[in-house]
Amino acid sequence: MAEYNRVSECVGVITLRNPPVNALSAAVRQGIVDAVQRALSDPNVKSVVICGQNGIFCGGADIKEFGSNMTGHPLIPMIHAIESANKPVVAAIEGSALGGGLELALGCHYRIAHSKARLGLPEVSLGLLPAAGGSQRLPRLIGVPAALNLITTGRHVTAAEALQLGIVDQVTDHNTVDAAVKFALSVAGRSLDPRRISTHPCPQQPDLDALFEEVMQKVRQSARGAIAPIACVQAVRAAATLPYAQGMERERELMATLFTSGQARALQYCFFAERAVGRWRMPSGARWDTSKSRPVHKAAVIGLGTMGRGITVALAQTGLSVIAVETQEKQLMEAKQAISGMLERGAKRRGVAPALDGVIYSQNIQAVADVDLVIEAVFEDIALKTKVFQQLSAVCKPGTLLCTNTSALDVDQLASETPNPELVVGMHFFAPAHVMKLLEVVYGPRSSPQAVATAMQLGKKMGKASVAVGNCRGFVGNRMLKPYIEEAFFLLEEGATPELVDQALEEFGFPMGVFRMSDLSGLDVGWRVRKGDGLVEPGTASGRFARIRQGRRYSPLGDLLCEEGRFGQKTGRGWYQYDKPGSRVARSDPWLHSFLGAYRAQHGLVARRIDHQEVLERCLYALINEGFHILDDGIAAGPEDIDVIYVSGYGWPRHRGGPMFYANMVGLAKVLERLEHYQQLHPEVPHLQPSSLLRRLVASGSPPIHKWGEAIKKLHSQL
Ligand SMILES: CC(C)(COP(=O)(O)OP(=O)(O)OC[C@H]1O[C@@H](n2cnc3c(N)ncnc32)[C@H](O)[C@@H]1OP(=O)(O)O)[C@@H](O)C(=O)NCCC(=O)NCCSC(=O)C[C@@H](O)CCCCCCCCCCCCC(=O)O
């Protein structure tokens, strides 16, 4: 809805009212149309101000309407009516003016923004383009290069940058509506022709073709298969080369293709999924809205290796006081230097002062006595972590939350080493912890809802996509990664190369295929885990039985490479070769190919031709199948949790929505059929055995993903 009032006798003020972000729903659009008509037909009104209630101008088109039959007054003619009005219309921008919200403001004749406002055209991140004239008006207003940057990245700009770019006419630190009313009074009666952006040509740009070619090339490279950024470039090109009306027609055509695309559905699903995971719930019935978090002012990090350093930086950057503990003096000094460097670089990027004083370094665990929360990040060894937890329990004040950054160990076992297991949760960060978006908050059966709420709240404060998950081996992300990696190894045994597997996965949209990723993170990491699991044996045996371990198919390929000292990038050799240790450019390695040939010969394996489709089906469906097990076990509350984990922490292409969304798009029946097919071919591979939840969902008619929750509950109650 939109409310209309007359102020200062001759200014009509239209206030958008649609909490929480004043999205342009059908009712709001109709409200604006009616209010504009009222203002224009009232002879006492000399000028008009458009603003939004509750300190936010407008979050854009109502994304929830996109999934339905869109009805009501369309946005484009509404904005045209504003631009062609014969009285000045001023947008008063507080909070956010995003997407359709900014397009509405661009249809106004003037824009006044509060200094804390943020503006942008983020449609690209929803798989769309600014299709209410934004792709045509913005380049006319600020020039092609700046418009291309904003529209293809979707980035939000501050009011100061918006002023510098010429998007807004004035920035105020005071009441924005008051400033806009004053401004509206001052411009009443002035000619509006120069203020109608659609009537302007784009500012001249030398060598337009070369510019578009360069930008298109860049966008194609970074888009990794996403179509919206490319359509955005095409739409801006139309603005630069065609008259406005034809440009609008091109904008409409491009939007028509994007609007119904699977990518737009996936990206909009991600938008809502990221918000849905904040509304966490535990199998005990504890939930986000009934569990109060505890305040955290002072935190501590124990262990300043790579993870501990990143966590310290992430905490300090949120403004917390951090006690950083490392018992070895030399390592403490090195860590101090590294953390200070990271804080300085981060602060420089964000244009703020580095929070160097926020971190106190100590060799003594006693220093954490008065903190509200501790994150333990020592070496991944249960005995060591147990000792640290026992020490912390003795040292910390009552009520301190004890968190472990383990990526694989049993959070509940650690909790049982403390007198207050309800205060223990996992906070599983991803390296580098100050950069990576994902945080898995792992609760055990005894973790209190308050502990989970506190860790989730802290994650949010740190800007993380925080997902609450149950305690099991590998939690959600790494548990699903295991079958994915194992399938990739099996494919090598059967005739694939690392290059082929990686190419298939990279064309799918992963930034790195599984083998390039393994080289980056270090082959020794998995080797250590497999050794711990008793899977690694001397590599002399041959034949099929040498590759059955603990009753299931096992590929020792990774172990054999480690025995050769090939740990990946850090040793300059792994699944690929590198110019020198630490170098990042992977090159195909003839040694590896002959090694694979010799290995196959030793084991009587005959290489066959493997295509990209088989790579995708075997690696991805195995991973997805594990996701269904996780849902069935109640480790993740819903498919959104799994998808947010994969998109924000494991490089799953966002425009494919996450593994569970992808399964929904492919069709559950098809995923089931392909798993059954591969399971028949590889009966000794348990992870290809379709999960019973997947079978039950297919049997119940493959409900769409937003109905899985209900279906899972119903299916469980029938068991
Ligand atoms: C605004 C924010 C920055 C606020 O952030 P904050 O952290 O404060 O809050 P949350 O993010 O948690 O959000 C709170 C709450 O609000 C929900 N929400 C937010 N934005 C929207 C929205 N735009 N619509 C609906 N709901 C929204 C959010 O989900 C939360 O609720 P929940 O219950 O989930 O917790 C931040 O929210 C934000 O960044 N929002 C998104 C901003 C954005 O991306 N805007 C762009 C929207 S798309 C758009 O505007 C498109 C327009 O360019 C043009 C549209 C033209 C359409 C024409 C259709 C043409 C069809 C083509 C077919 C052609 C056929 C033919 O012609 O042949």
PDB file of N, CA, C and O in Angstrom, residues 397-454:
ATOM      1  N   LYS A 397      35.040 -18.341  33.704  1.00  0.00           N
ATOM      2  CA  LYS A 397      33.982 -17.982  34.666  1.00  0.00           C
ATOM      3  C   LYS A 397      32.737 -18.832  34.366  1.00  0.00           C
ATOM      4  O   LYS A 397      32.561 -19.291  33.216  1.00  0.00           O
ATOM      5  N   PRO A 398      31.871 -19.018  35.345  1.00  0.00           N
ATOM      6  CA  PRO A 398      30.682 -19.841  35.108  1.00  0.00           C
ATOM      7  C   PRO A 398      29.847 -19.250  33.966  1.00  0.00           C
ATOM      8  O   PRO A 398      29.727 -18.044  33.842  1.00  0.00           O
ATOM      9  N   GLY A 399      29.343 -20.127  33.132  1.00  0.00           N
ATOM     10  CA  GLY A 399      28.452 -19.675  32.055  1.00  0.00           C
ATOM     11  C   GLY A 399      29.162 -19.389  30.747  1.00  0.00           C
ATOM     12  O   GLY A 399      28.513 -19.111  29.738  1.00  0.00           O
ATOM     13  N   THR A 400      30.529 -19.429  30.753  1.00  0.00           N
ATOM     14  CA  THR A 400      31.242 -19.166  29.491  1.00  0.00           C
ATOM     15  C   THR A 400      30.914 -20.265  28.474  1.00  0.00           C
ATOM     16  O   THR A 400      30.961 -21.451  28.790  1.00  0.00           O
ATOM     17  N   LEU A 401      30.624 -19.842  27.271  1.00  0.00           N
ATOM     18  CA  LEU A 401      30.308 -20.799  26.208  1.00  0.00           C
ATOM     19  C   LEU A 401      31.611 -21.366  25.648  1.00  0.00           C
ATOM     20  O   LEU A 401      32.522 -20.593  25.320  1.00  0.00           O
ATOM     21  N   LEU A 402      31.702 -22.679  25.559  1.00  0.00           N
ATOM     22  CA  LEU A 402      32.924 -23.306  25.049  1.00  0.00           C
ATOM     23  C   LEU A 402      32.646 -23.873  23.652  1.00  0.00           C
ATOM     24  O   LEU A 402      31.807 -24.758  23.495  1.00  0.00           O
ATOM     25  N   CYS A 403      33.361 -23.348  22.670  1.00  0.00           N
ATOM     26  CA  CYS A 403      33.100 -23.768  21.284  1.00  0.00           C
ATOM     27  C   CYS A 403      34.346 -24.435  20.724  1.00  0.00           C
ATOM     28  O   CYS A 403      35.471 -24.015  21.018  1.00  0.00           O
ATOM     29  N   THR A 404      34.137 -25.446  19.902  1.00  0.00           N
ATOM     30  CA  THR A 404      35.272 -26.077  19.234  1.00  0.00           C
ATOM     31  C   THR A 404      35.168 -25.851  17.738  1.00  0.00           C
ATOM     32  O   THR A 404      34.084 -25.920  17.169  1.00  0.00           O
ATOM     33  N   ASN A 405      36.324 -25.588  17.143  1.00  0.00           N
ATOM     34  CA  ASN A 405      36.348 -25.401  15.695  1.00  0.00           C
ATOM     35  C   ASN A 405      36.706 -26.713  14.999  1.00  0.00           C
ATOM     36  O   ASN A 405      37.244 -26.707  13.903  1.00  0.00           O
ATOM     37  N   THR A 406      36.404 -27.837  15.612  1.00  0.00           N
ATOM     38  CA  THR A 406      36.750 -29.089  14.947  1.00  0.00           C
ATOM     39  C   THR A 406      35.990 -29.223  13.629  1.00  0.00           C
ATOM     40  O   THR A 406      34.871 -28.719  13.492  1.00  0.00           O
ATOM     41  N   SER A 407      36.633 -29.913  12.661  1.00  0.00           N
ATOM     42  CA  SER A 407      35.917 -30.145  11.409  1.00  0.00           C
ATOM     43  C   SER A 407      35.450 -31.587  11.328  1.00  0.00           C
ATOM     44  O   SER A 407      34.742 -31.944  10.403  1.00  0.00           O
ATOM     45  N   ALA A 408      35.865 -32.408  12.272  1.00  0.00           N
ATOM     46  CA  ALA A 408      35.509 -33.820  12.134  1.00  0.00           C
ATOM     47  C   ALA A 408      35.265 -34.522  13.464  1.00  0.00           C
ATOM     48  O   ALA A 408      34.599 -35.544  13.497  1.00  0.00           O
ATOM     49  N   LEU A 409      35.799 -33.979  14.550  1.00  0.00           N
ATOM     50  CA  LEU A 409      35.716 -34.736  15.813  1.00  0.00           C
ATOM     51  C   LEU A 409      34.334 -34.602  16.447  1.00  0.00           C
ATOM     52  O   LEU A 409      33.544 -33.729  16.087  1.00  0.00           O
ATOM     53  N   ASP A 410      34.094 -35.486  17.412  1.00  0.00           N
ATOM     54  CA  ASP A 410      32.770 -35.590  18.013  1.00  0.00           C
ATOM     55  C   ASP A 410      32.560 -34.488  19.053  1.00  0.00           C
ATOM     56  O   ASP A 410      33.182 -34.495  20.119  1.00  0.00           O
ATOM     57  N   VAL A 411      31.684 -33.554  18.738  1.00  0.00           N
ATOM     58  CA  VAL A 411      31.435 -32.417  19.634  1.00  0.00           C
ATOM     59  C   VAL A 411      30.881 -32.913  20.969  1.00  0.00           C
ATOM     60  O   VAL A 411      31.214 -32.389  22.035  1.00  0.00           O
ATOM     61  N   ASP A 412      30.065 -33.967  20.901  1.00  0.00           N
ATOM     62  CA  ASP A 412      29.458 -34.461  22.133  1.00  0.00           C
ATOM     63  C   ASP A 412      30.495 -35.085  23.056  1.00  0.00           C
ATOM     64  O   ASP A 412      30.426 -34.956  24.280  1.00  0.00           O
ATOM     65  N   GLN A 413      31.494 -35.742  22.438  1.00  0.00           N
ATOM     66  CA  GLN A 413      32.552 -36.340  23.258  1.00  0.00           C
ATOM     67  C   GLN A 413      33.316 -35.240  24.011  1.00  0.00           C
ATOM     68  O   GLN A 413      33.614 -35.388  25.195  1.00  0.00           O
ATOM     69  N   LEU A 414      33.577 -34.140  23.313  1.00  0.00           N
ATOM     70  CA  LEU A 414      34.272 -33.027  23.970  1.00  0.00           C
ATOM     71  C   LEU A 414      33.398 -32.430  25.073  1.00  0.00           C
ATOM     72  O   LEU A 414      33.881 -32.110  26.158  1.00  0.00           O
ATOM     73  N   ALA A 415      32.110 -32.321  24.777  1.00  0.00           N
ATOM     74  CA  ALA A 415      31.192 -31.759  25.776  1.00  0.00           C
ATOM     75  C   ALA A 415      31.207 -32.610  27.035  1.00  0.00           C
ATOM     76  O   ALA A 415      31.151 -32.086  28.159  1.00  0.00           O
ATOM     77  N   SER A 416      31.315 -33.923  26.836  1.00  0.00           N
ATOM     78  CA  SER A 416      31.249 -34.807  27.999  1.00  0.00           C
ATOM     79  C   SER A 416      32.482 -34.675  28.889  1.00  0.00           C
ATOM     80  O   SER A 416      32.508 -35.159  30.014  1.00  0.00           O
ATOM     81  N   GLU A 417      33.525 -33.995  28.399  1.00  0.00           N
ATOM     82  CA  GLU A 417      34.730 -33.766  29.200  1.00  0.00           C
ATOM     83  C   GLU A 417      34.580 -32.540  30.087  1.00  0.00           C
ATOM     84  O   GLU A 417      35.511 -32.149  30.772  1.00  0.00           O
ATOM     85  N   THR A 418      33.458 -31.864  29.991  1.00  0.00           N
ATOM     86  CA  THR A 418      33.276 -30.644  30.789  1.00  0.00           C
ATOM     87  C   THR A 418      32.127 -30.845  31.779  1.00  0.00           C
ATOM     88  O   THR A 418      31.217 -31.635  31.506  1.00  0.00           O
ATOM     89  N   PRO A 419      32.163 -30.107  32.875  1.00  0.00           N
ATOM     90  CA  PRO A 419      31.054 -30.252  33.839  1.00  0.00           C
ATOM     91  C   PRO A 419      29.759 -29.644  33.300  1.00  0.00           C
ATOM     92  O   PRO A 419      28.692 -29.905  33.835  1.00  0.00           O
ATOM     93  N   ASN A 420      29.848 -28.821  32.262  1.00  0.00           N
ATOM     94  CA  ASN A 420      28.642 -28.163  31.739  1.00  0.00           C
ATOM     95  C   ASN A 420      28.496 -28.430  30.233  1.00  0.00           C
ATOM     96  O   ASN A 420      28.689 -27.522  29.417  1.00  0.00           O
ATOM     97  N   PRO A 421      28.125 -29.654  29.884  1.00  0.00           N
ATOM     98  CA  PRO A 421      28.045 -29.978  28.451  1.00  0.00           C
ATOM     99  C   PRO A 421      27.028 -29.122  27.703  1.00  0.00           C
ATOM    100  O   PRO A 421      27.129 -28.953  26.490  1.00  0.00           O
ATOM    101  N   GLU A 422      26.084 -28.535  28.422  1.00  0.00           N
ATOM    102  CA  GLU A 422      25.071 -27.705  27.746  1.00  0.00           C
ATOM    103  C   GLU A 422      25.681 -26.419  27.189  1.00  0.00           C
ATOM    104  O   GLU A 422      25.100 -25.758  26.343  1.00  0.00           O
ATOM    105  N   LEU A 423      26.900 -26.079  27.676  1.00  0.00           N
ATOM    106  CA  LEU A 423      27.549 -24.844  27.208  1.00  0.00           C
ATOM    107  C   LEU A 423      28.475 -25.089  26.014  1.00  0.00           C
ATOM    108  O   LEU A 423      29.170 -24.187  25.567  1.00  0.00           O
ATOM    109  N   VAL A 424      28.484 -26.335  25.512  1.00  0.00           N
ATOM    110  CA  VAL A 424      29.443 -26.672  24.439  1.00  0.00           C
ATOM    111  C   VAL A 424      28.729 -26.789  23.094  1.00  0.00           C
ATOM    112  O   VAL A 424      27.712 -27.467  22.967  1.00  0.00           O
ATOM    113  N   VAL A 425      29.273 -26.103  22.082  1.00  0.00           N
ATOM    114  CA  VAL A 425      28.815 -26.281  20.691  1.00  0.00           C
ATOM    115  C   VAL A 425      30.042 -26.272  19.778  1.00  0.00           C
ATOM    116  O   VAL A 425      31.117 -25.792  20.165  1.00  0.00           O
ATOM    117  N   GLY A 426      29.848 -26.761  18.575  1.00  0.00           N
ATOM    118  CA  GLY A 426      30.890 -26.648  17.560  1.00  0.00           C
ATOM    119  C   GLY A 426      30.681 -25.351  16.789  1.00  0.00           C
ATOM    120  O   GLY A 426      29.536 -24.952  16.538  1.00  0.00           O
ATOM    121  N   MET A 427      31.774 -24.684  16.472  1.00  0.00           N
ATOM    122  CA  MET A 427      31.690 -23.563  15.514  1.00  0.00           C
ATOM    123  C   MET A 427      32.682 -23.912  14.421  1.00  0.00           C
ATOM    124  O   MET A 427      33.882 -23.680  14.568  1.00  0.00           O
ATOM    125  N   HIS A 428      32.180 -24.521  13.374  1.00  0.00           N
ATOM    126  CA  HIS A 428      33.057 -25.019  12.314  1.00  0.00           C
ATOM    127  C   HIS A 428      33.218 -23.945  11.239  1.00  0.00           C
ATOM    128  O   HIS A 428      32.330 -23.720  10.420  1.00  0.00           O
ATOM    129  N   PHE A 429      34.373 -23.287  11.302  1.00  0.00           N
ATOM    130  CA  PHE A 429      34.706 -22.250  10.318  1.00  0.00           C
ATOM    131  C   PHE A 429      35.392 -22.907   9.124  1.00  0.00           C
ATOM    132  O   PHE A 429      35.884 -24.028   9.218  1.00  0.00           O
ATOM    133  N   PHE A 430      35.482 -22.176   8.042  1.00  0.00           N
ATOM    134  CA  PHE A 430      36.136 -22.674   6.826  1.00  0.00           C
ATOM    135  C   PHE A 430      37.287 -21.740   6.478  1.00  0.00           C
ATOM    136  O   PHE A 430      37.164 -20.520   6.666  1.00  0.00           O
ATOM    137  N   ALA A 431      38.382 -22.311   6.016  1.00  0.00           N
ATOM    138  CA  ALA A 431      39.596 -21.506   5.804  1.00  0.00           C
ATOM    139  C   ALA A 431      39.521 -20.720   4.485  1.00  0.00           C
ATOM    140  O   ALA A 431      39.072 -21.275   3.491  1.00  0.00           O
ATOM    141  N   PRO A 432      39.999 -19.488   4.448  1.00  0.00           N
ATOM    142  CA  PRO A 432      40.408 -18.664   5.585  1.00  0.00           C
ATOM    143  C   PRO A 432      39.178 -18.126   6.336  1.00  0.00           C
ATOM    144  O   PRO A 432      38.270 -17.585   5.706  1.00  0.00           O
ATOM    145  N   ALA A 433      39.214 -18.295   7.655  1.00  0.00           N
ATOM    146  CA  ALA A 433      38.010 -18.085   8.468  1.00  0.00           C
ATOM    147  C   ALA A 433      37.498 -16.643   8.451  1.00  0.00           C
ATOM    148  O   ALA A 433      36.328 -16.406   8.706  1.00  0.00           O
ATOM    149  N   HIS A 434      38.397 -15.684   8.167  1.00  0.00           N
ATOM    150  CA  HIS A 434      37.920 -14.294   8.148  1.00  0.00           C
ATOM    151  C   HIS A 434      37.333 -13.934   6.787  1.00  0.00           C
ATOM    152  O   HIS A 434      36.784 -12.852   6.618  1.00  0.00           O
ATOM    153  N   VAL A 435      37.483 -14.848   5.829  1.00  0.00           N
ATOM    154  CA  VAL A 435      36.992 -14.562   4.472  1.00  0.00           C
ATOM    155  C   VAL A 435      35.772 -15.422   4.131  1.00  0.00           C
ATOM    156  O   VAL A 435      34.769 -14.919   3.615  1.00  0.00           O
ATOM    157  N   MET A 436      35.856 -16.708   4.437  1.00  0.00           N
ATOM    158  CA  MET A 436      34.801 -17.628   4.004  1.00  0.00           C
ATOM    159  C   MET A 436      33.494 -17.328   4.729  1.00  0.00           C
ATOM    160  O   MET A 436      33.482 -17.097   5.929  1.00  0.00           O
ATOM    161  N   LYS A 437      32.413 -17.370   3.969  1.00  0.00           N
ATOM    162  CA  LYS A 437      31.092 -16.969   4.492  1.00  0.00           C
ATOM    163  C   LYS A 437      30.476 -17.993   5.441  1.00  0.00           C
ATOM    164  O   LYS A 437      29.650 -17.664   6.273  1.00  0.00           O
ATOM    165  N   LEU A 438      30.867 -19.265   5.264  1.00  0.00           N
ATOM    166  CA  LEU A 438      30.101 -20.313   5.953  1.00  0.00           C
ATOM    167  C   LEU A 438      30.553 -20.559   7.389  1.00  0.00           C
ATOM    168  O   LEU A 438      31.740 -20.543   7.699  1.00  0.00           O
ATOM    169  N   LEU A 439      29.580 -20.812   8.247  1.00  0.00           N
ATOM    170  CA  LEU A 439      29.845 -21.274   9.613  1.00  0.00           C
ATOM    171  C   LEU A 439      28.816 -22.360   9.929  1.00  0.00           C
ATOM    172  O   LEU A 439      27.610 -22.102   9.874  1.00  0.00           O
ATOM    173  N   GLU A 440      29.294 -23.565  10.249  1.00  0.00           N
ATOM    174  CA  GLU A 440      28.377 -24.598  10.731  1.00  0.00           C
ATOM    175  C   GLU A 440      28.381 -24.511  12.260  1.00  0.00           C
ATOM    176  O   GLU A 440      29.439 -24.638  12.883  1.00  0.00           O
ATOM    177  N   VAL A 441      27.225 -24.283  12.839  1.00  0.00           N
ATOM    178  CA  VAL A 441      27.099 -24.288  14.304  1.00  0.00           C
ATOM    179  C   VAL A 441      26.569 -25.668  14.680  1.00  0.00           C
ATOM    180  O   VAL A 441      25.451 -26.033  14.327  1.00  0.00           O
ATOM    181  N   VAL A 442      27.415 -26.441  15.370  1.00  0.00           N
ATOM    182  CA  VAL A 442      27.098 -27.846  15.581  1.00  0.00           C
ATOM    183  C   VAL A 442      26.614 -28.063  17.016  1.00  0.00           C
ATOM    184  O   VAL A 442      27.339 -27.788  17.966  1.00  0.00           O
ATOM    185  N   TYR A 443      25.378 -28.546  17.129  1.00  0.00           N
ATOM    186  CA  TYR A 443      24.874 -28.818  18.481  1.00  0.00           C
ATOM    187  C   TYR A 443      24.894 -30.323  18.748  1.00  0.00           C
ATOM    188  O   TYR A 443      24.653 -31.129  17.850  1.00  0.00           O
ATOM    189  N   GLY A 444      25.229 -30.681  19.979  1.00  0.00           N
ATOM    190  CA  GLY A 444      25.151 -32.073  20.394  1.00  0.00           C
ATOM    191  C   GLY A 444      23.830 -32.285  21.109  1.00  0.00           C
ATOM    192  O   GLY A 444      23.067 -31.329  21.306  1.00  0.00           O
ATOM    193  N   PRO A 445      23.574 -33.507  21.545  1.00  0.00           N
ATOM    194  CA  PRO A 445      22.305 -33.758  22.220  1.00  0.00           C
ATOM    195  C   PRO A 445      22.152 -32.977  23.514  1.00  0.00           C
ATOM    196  O   PRO A 445      21.042 -32.746  23.982  1.00  0.00           O
ATOM    197  N   ARG A 446      23.311 -32.539  24.085  1.00  0.00           N
ATOM    198  CA  ARG A 446      23.199 -31.823  25.359  1.00  0.00           C
ATOM    199  C   ARG A 446      23.404 -30.312  25.239  1.00  0.00           C
ATOM    200  O   ARG A 446      23.316 -29.596  26.229  1.00  0.00           O
ATOM    201  N   SER A 447      23.689 -29.836  24.024  1.00  0.00           N
ATOM    202  CA  SER A 447      23.893 -28.376  23.883  1.00  0.00           C
ATOM    203  C   SER A 447      22.591 -27.656  24.208  1.00  0.00           C
ATOM    204  O   SER A 447      21.521 -28.062  23.731  1.00  0.00           O
ATOM    205  N   SER A 448      22.691 -26.561  24.958  1.00  0.00           N
ATOM    206  CA  SER A 448      21.456 -25.844  25.314  1.00  0.00           C
ATOM    207  C   SER A 448      21.035 -24.957  24.144  1.00  0.00           C
ATOM    208  O   SER A 448      21.873 -24.471  23.371  1.00  0.00           O
ATOM    209  N   PRO A 449      19.723 -24.715  24.005  1.00  0.00           N
ATOM    210  CA  PRO A 449      19.253 -23.796  22.965  1.00  0.00           C
ATOM    211  C   PRO A 449      19.926 -22.434  23.079  1.00  0.00           C
ATOM    212  O   PRO A 449      20.219 -21.789  22.079  1.00  0.00           O
ATOM    213  N   GLN A 450      20.225 -22.019  24.319  1.00  0.00           N
ATOM    214  CA  GLN A 450      20.858 -20.713  24.513  1.00  0.00           C
ATOM    215  C   GLN A 450      22.275 -20.704  23.912  1.00  0.00           C
ATOM    216  O   GLN A 450      22.696 -19.712  23.319  1.00  0.00           O
ATOM    217  N   ALA A 451      22.977 -21.828  24.067  1.00  0.00           N
ATOM    218  CA  ALA A 451      24.329 -21.910  23.497  1.00  0.00           C
ATOM    219  C   ALA A 451      24.252 -21.834  21.971  1.00  0.00           C
ATOM    220  O   ALA A 451      25.047 -21.126  21.332  1.00  0.00           O
ATOM    221  N   VAL A 452      23.285 -22.540  21.392  1.00  0.00           N
ATOM    222  CA  VAL A 452      23.142 -22.508  19.927  1.00  0.00           C
ATOM    223  C   VAL A 452      22.762 -21.096  19.486  1.00  0.00           C
ATOM    224  O   VAL A 452      23.343 -20.545  18.532  1.00  0.00           O
ATOM    225  N   ALA A 453      21.809 -20.492  20.199  1.00  0.00           N
ATOM    226  CA  ALA A 453      21.374 -19.137  19.835  1.00  0.00           C
ATOM    227  C   ALA A 453      22.546 -18.159  19.895  1.00  0.00           C
ATOM    228  O   ALA A 453      22.698 -17.293  19.027  1.00  0.00           O
ATOM    229  N   THR A 454      23.404 -18.318  20.893  1.00  0.00           N
ATOM    230  CA  THR A 454      24.540 -17.392  21.056  1.00  0.00           C
ATOM    231  C   THR A 454      25.545 -17.561  19.912  1.00  0.00           C
ATOM    232  O   THR A 454      26.017 -16.576  19.336  1.00  0.00           O
TER     233      THR A 454
END
